Tab-separated table of N, CA and C in Angstrom:
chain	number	residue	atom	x	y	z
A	536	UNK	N	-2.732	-17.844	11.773
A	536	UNK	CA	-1.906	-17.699	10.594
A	536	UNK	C	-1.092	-18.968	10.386
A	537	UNK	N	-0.826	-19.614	9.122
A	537	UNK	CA	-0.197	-20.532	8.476
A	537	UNK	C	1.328	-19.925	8.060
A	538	UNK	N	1.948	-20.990	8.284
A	538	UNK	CA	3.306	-20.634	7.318
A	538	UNK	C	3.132	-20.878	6.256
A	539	UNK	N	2.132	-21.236	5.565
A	539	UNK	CA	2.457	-20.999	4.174
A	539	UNK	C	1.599	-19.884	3.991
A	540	UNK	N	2.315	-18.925	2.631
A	540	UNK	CA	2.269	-18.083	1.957
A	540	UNK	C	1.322	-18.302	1.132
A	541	UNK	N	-0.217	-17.610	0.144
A	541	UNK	CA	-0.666	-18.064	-0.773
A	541	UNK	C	-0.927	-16.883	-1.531
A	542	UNK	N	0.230	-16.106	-1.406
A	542	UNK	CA	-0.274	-14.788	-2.030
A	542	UNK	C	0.931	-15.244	-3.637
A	543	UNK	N	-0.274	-14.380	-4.431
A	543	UNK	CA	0.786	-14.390	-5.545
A	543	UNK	C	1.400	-13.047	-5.851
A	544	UNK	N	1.227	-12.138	-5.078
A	544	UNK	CA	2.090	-10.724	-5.627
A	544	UNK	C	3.383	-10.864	-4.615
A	545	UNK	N	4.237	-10.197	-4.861
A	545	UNK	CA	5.505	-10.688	-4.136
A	545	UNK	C	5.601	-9.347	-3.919
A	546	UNK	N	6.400	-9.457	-2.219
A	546	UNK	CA	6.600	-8.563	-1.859
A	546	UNK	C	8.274	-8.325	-1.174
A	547	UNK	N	8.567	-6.581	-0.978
A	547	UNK	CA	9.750	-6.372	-0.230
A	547	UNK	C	9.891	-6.520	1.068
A	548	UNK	N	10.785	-7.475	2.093
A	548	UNK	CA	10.665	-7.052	3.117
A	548	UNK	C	11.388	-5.957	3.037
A	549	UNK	N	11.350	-4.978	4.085
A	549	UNK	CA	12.241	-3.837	4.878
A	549	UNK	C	11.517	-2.983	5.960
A	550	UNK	N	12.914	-2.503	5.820
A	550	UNK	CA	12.652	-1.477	6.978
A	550	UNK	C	12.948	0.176	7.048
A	551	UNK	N	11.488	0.868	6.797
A	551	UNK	CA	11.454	1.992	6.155
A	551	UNK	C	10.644	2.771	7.617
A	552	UNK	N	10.744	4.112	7.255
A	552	UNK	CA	9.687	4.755	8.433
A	552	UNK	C	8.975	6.019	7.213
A	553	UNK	N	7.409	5.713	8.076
A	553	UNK	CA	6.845	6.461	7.195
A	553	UNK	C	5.557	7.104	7.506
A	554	UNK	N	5.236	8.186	7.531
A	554	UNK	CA	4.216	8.899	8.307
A	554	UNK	C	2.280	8.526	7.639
A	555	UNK	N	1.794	8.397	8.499
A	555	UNK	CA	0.753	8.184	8.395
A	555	UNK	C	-0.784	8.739	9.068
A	556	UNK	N	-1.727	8.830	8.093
A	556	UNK	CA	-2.757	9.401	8.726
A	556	UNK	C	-3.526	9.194	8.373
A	557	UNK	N	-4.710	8.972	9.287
A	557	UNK	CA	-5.896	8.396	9.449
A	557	UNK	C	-7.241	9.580	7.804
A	558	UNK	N	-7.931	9.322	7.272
A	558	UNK	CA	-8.240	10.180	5.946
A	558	UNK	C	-9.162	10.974	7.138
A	559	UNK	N	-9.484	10.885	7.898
A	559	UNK	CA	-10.574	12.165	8.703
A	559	UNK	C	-9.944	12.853	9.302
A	560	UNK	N	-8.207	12.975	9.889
A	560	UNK	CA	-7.421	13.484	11.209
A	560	UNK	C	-6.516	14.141	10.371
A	561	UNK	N	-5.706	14.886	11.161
A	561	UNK	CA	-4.994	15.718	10.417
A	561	UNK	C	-3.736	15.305	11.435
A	562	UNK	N	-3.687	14.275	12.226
A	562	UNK	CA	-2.675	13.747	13.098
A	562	UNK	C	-1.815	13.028	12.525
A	563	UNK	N	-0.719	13.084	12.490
A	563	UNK	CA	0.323	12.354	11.983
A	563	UNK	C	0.883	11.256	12.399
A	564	UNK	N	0.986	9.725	12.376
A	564	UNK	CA	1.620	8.854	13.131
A	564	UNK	C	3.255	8.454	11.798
A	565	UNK	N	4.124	7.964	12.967
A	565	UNK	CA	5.395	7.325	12.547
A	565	UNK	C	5.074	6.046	12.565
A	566	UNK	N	4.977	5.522	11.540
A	566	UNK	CA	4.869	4.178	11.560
A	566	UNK	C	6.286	3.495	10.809
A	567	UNK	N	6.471	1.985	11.620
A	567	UNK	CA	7.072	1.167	10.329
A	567	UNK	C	7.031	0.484	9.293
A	568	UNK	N	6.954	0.176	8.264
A	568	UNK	CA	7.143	-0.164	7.213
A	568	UNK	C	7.737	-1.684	6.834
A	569	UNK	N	7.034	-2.655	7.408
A	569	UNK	CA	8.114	-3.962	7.310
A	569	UNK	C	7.733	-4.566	6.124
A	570	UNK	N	6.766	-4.198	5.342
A	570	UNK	CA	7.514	-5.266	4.224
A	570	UNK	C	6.141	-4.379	2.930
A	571	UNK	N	6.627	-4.283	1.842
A	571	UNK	CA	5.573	-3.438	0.533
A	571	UNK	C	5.674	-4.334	-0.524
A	572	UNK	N	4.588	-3.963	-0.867
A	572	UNK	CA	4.170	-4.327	-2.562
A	572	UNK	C	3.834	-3.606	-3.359
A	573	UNK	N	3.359	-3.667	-4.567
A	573	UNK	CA	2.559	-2.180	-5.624
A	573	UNK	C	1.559	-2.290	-5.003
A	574	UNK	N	0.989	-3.189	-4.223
A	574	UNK	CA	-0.347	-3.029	-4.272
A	574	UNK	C	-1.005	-3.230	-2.861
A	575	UNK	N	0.487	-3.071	-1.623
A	575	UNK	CA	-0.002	-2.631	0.003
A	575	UNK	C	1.180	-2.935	0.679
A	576	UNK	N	0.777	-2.849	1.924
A	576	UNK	CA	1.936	-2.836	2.956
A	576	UNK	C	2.107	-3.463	4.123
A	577	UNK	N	2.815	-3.520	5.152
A	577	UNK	CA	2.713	-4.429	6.404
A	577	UNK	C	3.201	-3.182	7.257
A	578	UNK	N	2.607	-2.774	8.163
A	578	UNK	CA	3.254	-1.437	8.503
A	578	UNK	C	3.130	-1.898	10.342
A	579	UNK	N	3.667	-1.098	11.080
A	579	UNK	CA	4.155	-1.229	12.766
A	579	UNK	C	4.182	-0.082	13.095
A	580	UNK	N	3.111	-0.104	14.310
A	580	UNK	CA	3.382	1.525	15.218
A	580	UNK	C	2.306	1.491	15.945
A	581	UNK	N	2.224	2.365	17.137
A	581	UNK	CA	1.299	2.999	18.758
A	581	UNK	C	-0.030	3.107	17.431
A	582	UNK	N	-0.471	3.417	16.392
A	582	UNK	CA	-1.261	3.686	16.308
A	582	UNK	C	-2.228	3.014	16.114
A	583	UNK	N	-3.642	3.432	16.890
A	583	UNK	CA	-4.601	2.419	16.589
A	583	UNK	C	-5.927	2.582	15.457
A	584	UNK	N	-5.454	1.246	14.791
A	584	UNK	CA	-5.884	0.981	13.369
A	584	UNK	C	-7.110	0.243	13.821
A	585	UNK	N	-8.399	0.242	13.085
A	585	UNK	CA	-9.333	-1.132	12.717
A	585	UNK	C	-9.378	-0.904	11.007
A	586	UNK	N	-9.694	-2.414	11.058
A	586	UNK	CA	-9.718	-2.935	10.137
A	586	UNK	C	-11.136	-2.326	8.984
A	587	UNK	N	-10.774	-1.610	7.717
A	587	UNK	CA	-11.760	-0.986	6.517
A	587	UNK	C	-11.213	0.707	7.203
A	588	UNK	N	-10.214	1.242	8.117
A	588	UNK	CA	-9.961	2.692	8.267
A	588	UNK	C	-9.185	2.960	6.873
A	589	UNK	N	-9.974	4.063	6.581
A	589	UNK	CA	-8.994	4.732	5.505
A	589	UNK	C	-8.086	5.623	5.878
A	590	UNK	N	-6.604	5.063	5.003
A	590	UNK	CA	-5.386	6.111	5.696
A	590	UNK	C	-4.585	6.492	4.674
A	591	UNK	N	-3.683	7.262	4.899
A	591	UNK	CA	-2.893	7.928	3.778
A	591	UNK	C	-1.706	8.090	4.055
A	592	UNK	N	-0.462	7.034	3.498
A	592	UNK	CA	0.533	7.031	4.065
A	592	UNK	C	1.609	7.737	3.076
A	593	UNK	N	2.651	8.699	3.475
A	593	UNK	CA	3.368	8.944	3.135
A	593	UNK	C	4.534	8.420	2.960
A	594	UNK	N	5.221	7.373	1.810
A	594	UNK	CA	6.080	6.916	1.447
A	594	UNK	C	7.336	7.266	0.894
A	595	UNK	N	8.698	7.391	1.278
A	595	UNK	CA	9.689	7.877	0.916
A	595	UNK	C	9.897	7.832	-0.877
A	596	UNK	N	9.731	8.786	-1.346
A	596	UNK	CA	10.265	8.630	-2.804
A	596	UNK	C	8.897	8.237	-3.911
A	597	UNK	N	8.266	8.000	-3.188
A	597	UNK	CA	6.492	7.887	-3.966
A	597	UNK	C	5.928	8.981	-3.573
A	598	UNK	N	5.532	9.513	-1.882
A	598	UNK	CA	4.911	10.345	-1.736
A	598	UNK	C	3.719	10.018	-1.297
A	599	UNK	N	2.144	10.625	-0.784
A	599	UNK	CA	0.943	9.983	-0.156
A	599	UNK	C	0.219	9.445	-1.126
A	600	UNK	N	0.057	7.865	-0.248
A	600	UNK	CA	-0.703	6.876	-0.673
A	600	UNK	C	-1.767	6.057	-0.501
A	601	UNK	N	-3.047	6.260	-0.764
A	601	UNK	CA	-4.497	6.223	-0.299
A	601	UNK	C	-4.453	4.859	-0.094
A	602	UNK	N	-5.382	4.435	1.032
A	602	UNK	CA	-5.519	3.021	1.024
A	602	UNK	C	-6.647	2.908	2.223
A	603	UNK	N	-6.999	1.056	1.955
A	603	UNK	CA	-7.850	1.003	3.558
A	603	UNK	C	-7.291	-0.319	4.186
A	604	UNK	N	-7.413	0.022	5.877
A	604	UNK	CA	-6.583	-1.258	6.780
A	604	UNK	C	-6.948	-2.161	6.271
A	605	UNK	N	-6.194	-3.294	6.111
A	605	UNK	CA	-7.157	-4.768	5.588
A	605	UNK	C	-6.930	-5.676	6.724
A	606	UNK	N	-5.977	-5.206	7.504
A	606	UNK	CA	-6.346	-6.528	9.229
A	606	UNK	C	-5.057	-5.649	9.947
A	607	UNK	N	-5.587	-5.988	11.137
A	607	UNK	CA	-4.777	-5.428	12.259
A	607	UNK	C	-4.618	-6.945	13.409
A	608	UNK	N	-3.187	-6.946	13.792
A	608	UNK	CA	-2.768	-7.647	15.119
A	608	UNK	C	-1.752	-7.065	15.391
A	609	UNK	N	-1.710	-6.827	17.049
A	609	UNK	CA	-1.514	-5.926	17.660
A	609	UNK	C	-0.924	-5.143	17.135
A	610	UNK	N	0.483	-4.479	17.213
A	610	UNK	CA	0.378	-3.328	16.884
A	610	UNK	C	0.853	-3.054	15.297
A	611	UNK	N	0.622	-4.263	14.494
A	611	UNK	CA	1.068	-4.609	12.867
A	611	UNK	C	-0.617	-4.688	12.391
A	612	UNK	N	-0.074	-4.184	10.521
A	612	UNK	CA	-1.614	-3.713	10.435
A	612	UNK	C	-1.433	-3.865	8.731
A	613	UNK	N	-2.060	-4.285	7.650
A	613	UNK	CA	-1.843	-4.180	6.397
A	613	UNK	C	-2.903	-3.013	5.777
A	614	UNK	N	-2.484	-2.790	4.723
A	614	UNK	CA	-2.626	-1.674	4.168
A	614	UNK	C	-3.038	-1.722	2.543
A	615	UNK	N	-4.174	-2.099	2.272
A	615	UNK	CA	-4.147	-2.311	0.550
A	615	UNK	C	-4.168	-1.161	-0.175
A	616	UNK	N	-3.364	-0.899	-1.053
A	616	UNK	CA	-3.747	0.713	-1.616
A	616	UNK	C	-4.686	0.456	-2.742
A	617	UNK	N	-5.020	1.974	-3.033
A	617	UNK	CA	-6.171	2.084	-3.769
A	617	UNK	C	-6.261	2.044	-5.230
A	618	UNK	N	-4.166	2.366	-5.400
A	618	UNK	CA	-3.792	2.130	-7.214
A	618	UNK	C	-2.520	1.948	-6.728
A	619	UNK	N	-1.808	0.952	-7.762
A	619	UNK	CA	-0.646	0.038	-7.439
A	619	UNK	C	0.379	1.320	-7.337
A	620	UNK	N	1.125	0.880	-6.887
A	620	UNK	CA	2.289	2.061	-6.389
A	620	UNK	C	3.721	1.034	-7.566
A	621	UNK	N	5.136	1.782	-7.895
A	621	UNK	CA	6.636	0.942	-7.879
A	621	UNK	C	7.100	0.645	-6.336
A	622	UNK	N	7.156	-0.167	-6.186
A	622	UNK	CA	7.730	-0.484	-4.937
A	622	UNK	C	9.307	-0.488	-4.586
A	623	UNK	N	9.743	-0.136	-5.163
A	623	UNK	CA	10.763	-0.105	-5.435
A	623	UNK	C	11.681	1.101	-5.475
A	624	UNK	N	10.883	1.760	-5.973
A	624	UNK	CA	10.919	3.497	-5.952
A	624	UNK	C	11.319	3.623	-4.140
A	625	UNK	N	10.843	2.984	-3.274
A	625	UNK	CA	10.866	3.312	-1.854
A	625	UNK	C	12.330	3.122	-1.406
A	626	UNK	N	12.648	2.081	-1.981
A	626	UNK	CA	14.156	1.256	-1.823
A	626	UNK	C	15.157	2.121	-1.933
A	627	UNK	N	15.199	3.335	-3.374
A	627	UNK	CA	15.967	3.646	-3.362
A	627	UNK	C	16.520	4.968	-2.049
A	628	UNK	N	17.448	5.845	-2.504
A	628	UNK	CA	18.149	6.273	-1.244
A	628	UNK	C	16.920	7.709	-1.368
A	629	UNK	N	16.698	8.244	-0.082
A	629	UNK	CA	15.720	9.400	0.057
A	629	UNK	C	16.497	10.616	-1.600
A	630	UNK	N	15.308	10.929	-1.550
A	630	UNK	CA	15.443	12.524	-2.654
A	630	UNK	C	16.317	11.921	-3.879
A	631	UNK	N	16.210	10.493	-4.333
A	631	UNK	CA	16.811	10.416	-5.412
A	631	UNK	C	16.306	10.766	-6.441
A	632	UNK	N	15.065	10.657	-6.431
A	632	UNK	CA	14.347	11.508	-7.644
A	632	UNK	C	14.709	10.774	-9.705
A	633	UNK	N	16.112	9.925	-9.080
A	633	UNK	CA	16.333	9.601	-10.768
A	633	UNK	C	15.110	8.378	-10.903
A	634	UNK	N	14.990	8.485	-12.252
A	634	UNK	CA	13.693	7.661	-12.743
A	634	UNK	C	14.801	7.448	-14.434
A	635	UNK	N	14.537	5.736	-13.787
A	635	UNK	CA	14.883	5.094	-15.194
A	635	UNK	C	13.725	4.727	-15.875
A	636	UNK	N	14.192	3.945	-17.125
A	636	UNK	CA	13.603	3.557	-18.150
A	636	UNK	C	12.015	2.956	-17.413
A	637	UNK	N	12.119	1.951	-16.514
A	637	UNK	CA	10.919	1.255	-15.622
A	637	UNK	C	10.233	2.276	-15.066
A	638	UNK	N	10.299	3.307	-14.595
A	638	UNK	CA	9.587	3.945	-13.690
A	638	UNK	C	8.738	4.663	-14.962
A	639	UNK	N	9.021	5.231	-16.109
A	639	UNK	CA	8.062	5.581	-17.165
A	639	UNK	C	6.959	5.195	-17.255
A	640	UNK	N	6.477	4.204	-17.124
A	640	UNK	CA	5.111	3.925	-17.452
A	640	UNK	C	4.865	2.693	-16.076
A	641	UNK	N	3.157	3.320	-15.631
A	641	UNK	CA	2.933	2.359	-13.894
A	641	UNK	C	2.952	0.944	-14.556
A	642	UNK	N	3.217	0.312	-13.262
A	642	UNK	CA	2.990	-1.268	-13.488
A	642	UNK	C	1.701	-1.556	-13.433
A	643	UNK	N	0.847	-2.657	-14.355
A	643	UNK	CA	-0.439	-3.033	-14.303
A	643	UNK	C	-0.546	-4.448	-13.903
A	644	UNK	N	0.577	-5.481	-13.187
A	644	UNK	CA	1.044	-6.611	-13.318
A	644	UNK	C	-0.223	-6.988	-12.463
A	645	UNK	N	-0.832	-6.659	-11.616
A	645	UNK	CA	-1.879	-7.113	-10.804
A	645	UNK	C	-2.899	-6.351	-10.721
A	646	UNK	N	-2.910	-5.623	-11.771
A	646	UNK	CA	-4.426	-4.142	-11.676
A	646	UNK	C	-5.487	-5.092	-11.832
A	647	UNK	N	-6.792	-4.696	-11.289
A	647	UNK	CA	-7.851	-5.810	-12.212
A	647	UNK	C	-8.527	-4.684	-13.325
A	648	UNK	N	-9.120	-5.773	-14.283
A	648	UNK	CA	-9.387	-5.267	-15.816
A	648	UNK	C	-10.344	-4.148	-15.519
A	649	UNK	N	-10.212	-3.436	-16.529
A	649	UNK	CA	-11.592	-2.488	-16.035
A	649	UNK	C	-12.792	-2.992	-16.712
A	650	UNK	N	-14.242	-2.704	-15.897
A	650	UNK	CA	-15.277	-3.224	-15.999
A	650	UNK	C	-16.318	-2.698	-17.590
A	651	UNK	N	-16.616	-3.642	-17.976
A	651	UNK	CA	-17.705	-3.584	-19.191
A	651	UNK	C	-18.190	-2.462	-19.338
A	652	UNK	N	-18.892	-1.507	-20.257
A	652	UNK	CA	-19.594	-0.591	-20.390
A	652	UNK	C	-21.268	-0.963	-20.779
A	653	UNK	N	-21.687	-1.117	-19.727
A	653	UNK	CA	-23.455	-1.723	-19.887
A	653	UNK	C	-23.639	-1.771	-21.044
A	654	UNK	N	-23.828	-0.968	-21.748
A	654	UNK	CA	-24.313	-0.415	-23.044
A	654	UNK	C	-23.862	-1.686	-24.139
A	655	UNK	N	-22.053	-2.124	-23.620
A	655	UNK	CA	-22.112	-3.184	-25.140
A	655	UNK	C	-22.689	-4.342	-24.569
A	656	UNK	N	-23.185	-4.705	-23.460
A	656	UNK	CA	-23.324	-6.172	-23.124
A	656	UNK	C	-24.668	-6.332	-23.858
A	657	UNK	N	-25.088	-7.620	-24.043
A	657	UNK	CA	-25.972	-8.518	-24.618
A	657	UNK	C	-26.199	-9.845	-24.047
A	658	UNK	N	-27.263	-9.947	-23.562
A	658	UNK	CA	-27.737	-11.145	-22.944
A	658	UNK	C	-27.639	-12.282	-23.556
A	659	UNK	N	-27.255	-13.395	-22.902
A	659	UNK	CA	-27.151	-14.140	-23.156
A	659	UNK	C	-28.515	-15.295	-22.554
């Protein structure tokens, strides 16, 4: 790993705890939470992850969130989800439940476009 950064989605650090589970187990792990985005996570804990496991993490104030490992070292592990999450929503204090004006409609700031419908394309 490099110190430089080349990501362009920006992310929160913190420090959150948040339960997690593997999509085949019905086992629950505590994991930590060191740093989110809409669109994944940096998470810490005993549990052992490889890299393409699909898991489903339960996030304070969002609720469960589908995703698959995208790299594991030792016991830190990222997490891309499967549709952008507010990240922010996590920040606030447990069971706040208020939703301002922003939380109305999801963020698409990094969605990718959705794909062509065969039917209109034309060869070129």
């Amino acid at each position: 790993m490099t110190g430089v950064d080349t990501r362009s989605v920006s992310r929160d650090s913190l420090f959150l705890l948040a339960d997690l589970r593997l999509e085949e187990s019905d086992e629950v792990h505590r994991v930590r939470v060191r740093n989110l985005s809409d669109g994944g996570m940096m998470g810490e804990g005993s549990v052992r992850v490889q890299r393409g496991y699909r898991v489903k993490v339960d996030l304070r104030n969002i609720g469960e969130v589908c995703g698959s490992v995208a790299w594991v070292q030792d016991e830190r592990f990222g997490v891309a989800f499967d549709e952008e999450i507010d990240s922010q929503r996590a920040r606030r204090p447990a069971g706040s439940g208020a939703m301002g004006a922003a939380d109305s409609y999801p963020s698409y700031a990094h969605r990718a476009p959705q794909l062509p419908d065969p039917a209109t394309l034309r060869k070129v």
